Amino acid sequence: NSVDNEVEILRTQDLMHVMVIKEAAYISYFKKGTVKDMPVIRAPYFVELLSNPDSIARSYYFDIEQSANNLLVLDNQDTTINVKIGHPFTLSGVGTLRITPNADLVSLESQYGFTITPVRKVVNSFMKAFTAELTNKLVSTIDLSFDHQVPKLGEHLLGSLIQEYVSRNLHDKNIVADSTLSFINQRLSKITQELAGVEDRISG
């Protein structure tokens, strides 16, 4: 029964939501291809959301092009935006963003871009890609899997989800332990007072 409960906890949207926020999984990157764009783990630019992720109300898909005077051009079929590297800018329906160079990947031989998606859509998509099942009824082992276009990224996201699950478990156990300790201390204090009263009556 306990293992069944843990499976249900792992399947909760709340746990997935926390992981998506922690990993900023509402922002993803791609490398432009001749036939189709390829999702990647990293890009030459790091896109950071400075406002509340839960306020993202619409999706965007942008190609990133380097321009003169430390400017970047964000381009899609509907609009073109010029932004300054390292400076915050506002995107309607999203909030405040900032784009900085990725020191670990500075090559600009290929063209890259990014997408930003409402958190609830990412959570729903990840919930469909994630499974948590009992291997069999005789052992308390849970089989976890996460389907992703980029296997390495999927592995990382699954690891982050597990870390959050373990962290919550420890937090809950600490709360129970603290409550138990507080209860014991209160009882000991009361018993000590009662014993002191008994001693006073005997002395008197």
Short mmCIF file of C-alpha atoms in Angstrom, two decimals:
data_model
loop_
_atom_site.label_atom_id
_atom_site.label_comp_id
_atom_site.label_asym_id
_atom_site.label_seq_id
_atom_site.Cartn_x
_atom_site.Cartn_y
_atom_site.Cartn_z
CA ASN A 1 0.00 0.00 0.00
CA SER A 2 2.85 2.34 0.84
CA VAL A 3 4.52 1.79 -2.55
CA ASP A 4 1.19 2.37 -4.32
CA ASN A 5 0.91 5.68 -2.48
CA GLU A 6 4.42 6.68 -3.57
CA VAL A 7 3.54 5.95 -7.19
CA GLU A 8 0.54 8.26 -6.94
CA ILE A 9 2.72 10.99 -5.40
CA LEU A 10 5.22 10.68 -8.27
CA ARG A 11 2.35 11.06 -10.75
CA THR A 12 1.04 14.32 -9.26
CA GLN A 13 1.02 17.43 -11.43
CA ASP A 14 2.19 19.50 -8.46
CA LEU A 15 5.50 17.61 -8.32
CA MET A 16 5.97 17.96 -12.09
CA HIS A 17 5.13 21.67 -11.88
CA VAL A 18 7.87 22.24 -9.30
CA MET A 19 10.40 20.44 -11.50
CA VAL A 20 9.42 22.45 -14.60
CA ILE A 21 9.90 25.72 -12.69
CA LYS A 22 13.18 24.57 -11.14
CA GLU A 23 14.65 23.51 -14.50
CA ALA A 24 13.12 26.43 -16.45
CA ALA A 25 11.79 23.74 -18.80
CA TYR A 26 9.29 26.24 -20.21
CA ILE A 27 12.23 27.54 -22.31
CA SER A 28 13.77 25.17 -24.86
CA TYR A 29 16.41 25.59 -27.56
CA PHE A 30 16.83 24.35 -31.11
CA LYS A 31 19.39 24.38 -33.91
CA LYS A 32 18.15 25.43 -37.33
CA GLY A 33 18.30 22.68 -39.93
CA THR A 34 17.83 22.58 -43.69
CA VAL A 35 14.85 20.23 -43.39
CA LYS A 36 13.72 20.66 -39.79
CA ASP A 37 14.92 22.25 -36.57
CA MET A 38 16.65 19.99 -34.06
CA PRO A 39 16.05 20.36 -30.31
CA VAL A 40 19.27 20.78 -28.32
CA ILE A 41 20.22 20.95 -24.66
CA ARG A 42 22.32 24.09 -25.01
CA ALA A 43 22.64 27.02 -27.39
CA PRO A 44 25.16 29.88 -27.74
CA TYR A 45 22.67 32.07 -25.88
CA PHE A 46 21.01 31.62 -22.49
CA VAL A 47 17.43 32.90 -22.26
CA GLU A 48 16.34 33.81 -18.73
CA LEU A 49 12.84 34.71 -17.57
CA LEU A 50 13.03 37.40 -14.89
CA SER A 51 9.30 37.49 -14.08
CA ASN A 52 6.91 34.87 -12.71
CA PRO A 53 6.92 31.76 -14.95
CA ASP A 54 3.29 31.00 -14.10
CA SER A 55 2.30 34.28 -15.77
CA ILE A 56 3.35 33.04 -19.23
CA ALA A 57 0.13 33.22 -21.22
CA ARG A 58 1.24 32.38 -24.77
CA SER A 59 3.89 30.48 -26.70
CA TYR A 60 6.67 31.99 -28.81
CA TYR A 61 9.15 30.54 -31.30
CA PHE A 62 12.13 32.72 -32.24
CA ASP A 63 15.22 32.38 -34.41
CA ILE A 64 18.20 34.23 -32.92
CA GLU A 65 20.54 36.16 -35.18
CA GLN A 66 23.61 38.16 -34.19
CA SER A 67 23.49 41.79 -35.28
CA ALA A 68 25.79 44.79 -34.99
CA ASN A 69 26.24 46.97 -31.89
CA ASN A 70 25.81 44.08 -29.42
CA LEU A 71 22.25 43.47 -30.63
CA LEU A 72 20.34 40.26 -31.26
CA VAL A 73 17.49 39.89 -33.72
CA LEU A 74 14.63 37.65 -32.58
CA ASP A 75 12.65 36.63 -35.63
CA ASN A 76 9.59 34.53 -36.45
CA GLN A 77 6.84 34.59 -39.06
CA ASP A 78 4.84 37.22 -37.21
CA THR A 79 7.36 39.63 -35.74
CA THR A 80 10.97 40.80 -35.48
CA ILE A 81 12.43 42.14 -32.23
CA ASN A 82 15.82 43.77 -31.66
CA VAL A 83 17.19 43.22 -28.16
CA LYS A 84 20.46 44.16 -26.51
CA ILE A 85 22.58 41.33 -25.15
CA GLY A 86 22.40 41.18 -21.36
CA HIS A 87 19.63 43.79 -21.09
CA PRO A 88 16.08 42.95 -19.92
CA PHE A 89 13.22 43.33 -22.39
CA THR A 90 9.47 42.75 -22.21
CA LEU A 91 7.63 40.24 -24.34
CA SER A 92 3.84 40.53 -24.49
CA GLY A 93 2.07 37.61 -22.86
CA VAL A 94 5.29 36.34 -21.28
CA GLY A 95 6.97 38.94 -19.06
CA THR A 96 10.54 40.18 -18.72
CA LEU A 97 13.36 38.28 -20.39
CA ARG A 98 17.13 38.62 -20.67
CA ILE A 99 19.45 36.95 -23.17
CA THR A 100 23.14 36.46 -22.36
CA PRO A 101 25.94 34.58 -24.14
CA ASN A 102 26.50 30.99 -23.08
CA ALA A 103 30.16 30.84 -22.07
CA ASP A 104 30.20 27.05 -22.52
CA LEU A 105 29.06 27.20 -26.14
CA VAL A 106 30.18 30.26 -28.10
CA SER A 107 30.27 28.76 -31.61
CA LEU A 108 27.96 30.55 -34.02
CA GLU A 109 28.61 28.25 -37.00
CA SER A 110 24.97 27.18 -36.85
CA GLN A 111 21.87 29.26 -36.34
CA TYR A 112 19.93 28.70 -33.15
CA GLY A 113 16.63 29.73 -31.63
CA PHE A 114 14.39 29.18 -28.64
CA THR A 115 10.80 28.54 -27.71
CA ILE A 116 8.92 29.66 -24.62
CA THR A 117 5.73 27.88 -23.59
CA PRO A 118 3.15 28.39 -20.81
CA VAL A 119 4.10 26.32 -17.77
CA ARG A 120 0.76 24.50 -17.65
CA LYS A 121 1.25 23.26 -21.23
CA VAL A 122 4.75 22.02 -20.45
CA VAL A 123 3.50 20.25 -17.32
CA ASN A 124 0.66 18.57 -19.25
CA SER A 125 3.07 17.50 -22.00
CA PHE A 126 5.57 16.10 -19.50
CA MET A 127 2.83 14.26 -17.62
CA LYS A 128 1.98 12.40 -20.84
CA ALA A 129 5.66 11.55 -21.40
CA PHE A 130 6.23 10.36 -17.83
CA THR A 131 5.30 6.97 -16.39
CA ALA A 132 5.64 5.57 -12.88
CA GLU A 133 4.68 1.94 -12.43
CA LEU A 134 5.30 -0.94 -10.05
CA THR A 135 7.59 -3.57 -11.56
CA ASN A 136 5.50 -6.24 -9.89
CA LYS A 137 3.44 -6.74 -6.75
CA LEU A 138 6.09 -8.83 -5.00
CA VAL A 139 8.77 -6.13 -4.71
CA SER A 140 8.66 -2.49 -3.67
CA THR A 141 10.39 -1.18 -6.80
CA ILE A 142 8.98 1.61 -8.97
CA ASP A 143 9.83 1.75 -12.68
CA LEU A 144 10.18 5.36 -13.94
CA SER A 145 10.48 6.48 -17.55
CA PHE A 146 10.41 9.81 -19.36
CA ASP A 147 10.16 10.09 -23.15
CA HIS A 148 11.93 13.11 -24.64
CA GLN A 149 13.21 14.17 -28.05
CA VAL A 150 16.64 14.68 -26.50
CA PRO A 151 17.38 11.55 -24.40
CA LYS A 152 20.11 13.23 -22.33
CA LEU A 153 17.79 16.10 -21.43
CA GLY A 154 15.00 13.64 -20.62
CA GLU A 155 17.37 11.80 -18.30
CA HIS A 156 18.32 15.05 -16.60
CA LEU A 157 14.68 16.11 -16.15
CA LEU A 158 13.76 12.71 -14.71
CA GLY A 159 16.69 12.95 -12.28
CA SER A 160 15.51 16.40 -11.21
CA LEU A 161 11.97 15.09 -10.65
CA ILE A 162 13.33 12.29 -8.45
CA GLN A 163 15.44 14.76 -6.47
CA GLU A 164 12.39 16.93 -5.84
CA TYR A 165 10.39 13.85 -4.77
CA VAL A 166 13.15 12.77 -2.32
CA SER A 167 13.48 16.34 -1.00
CA ARG A 168 9.73 16.52 -0.33
CA ASN A 169 9.79 13.13 1.38
CA LEU A 170 12.57 14.27 3.71
CA HIS A 171 10.76 17.53 4.38
CA ASP A 172 7.53 15.72 5.28
CA LYS A 173 9.40 13.27 7.53
CA ASN A 174 11.19 16.14 9.26
CA ILE A 175 7.85 17.84 9.92
CA VAL A 176 6.48 14.62 11.46
CA ALA A 177 9.67 14.17 13.52
CA ASP A 178 9.56 17.80 14.74
CA SER A 179 5.90 17.45 15.70
CA THR A 180 6.60 14.20 17.55
CA LEU A 181 9.56 15.74 19.39
CA SER A 182 7.50 18.80 20.31
CA PHE A 183 4.71 16.57 21.65
CA ILE A 184 7.19 14.51 23.73
CA ASN A 185 8.82 17.65 25.14
CA GLN A 186 5.41 19.05 26.13
CA ARG A 187 4.48 15.80 27.84
CA LEU A 188 7.83 15.63 29.67
CA SER A 189 7.41 19.22 30.82
CA LYS A 190 3.91 18.49 32.12
CA ILE A 191 5.06 15.31 33.89
CA THR A 192 7.98 17.19 35.45
CA GLN A 193 5.59 19.86 36.76
CA GLU A 194 3.23 17.20 38.14
CA LEU A 195 6.11 15.39 39.88
CA ALA A 196 7.32 18.66 41.36
CA GLY A 197 3.79 19.28 42.71
CA VAL A 198 3.73 15.82 44.27
CA GLU A 199 7.11 16.41 45.94
CA ASP A 200 5.90 19.75 47.32
CA ARG A 201 2.81 18.11 48.83
CA ILE A 202 4.90 15.35 50.40
CA SER A 203 7.37 17.88 51.81
CA GLY A 204 4.54 19.95 53.19
#
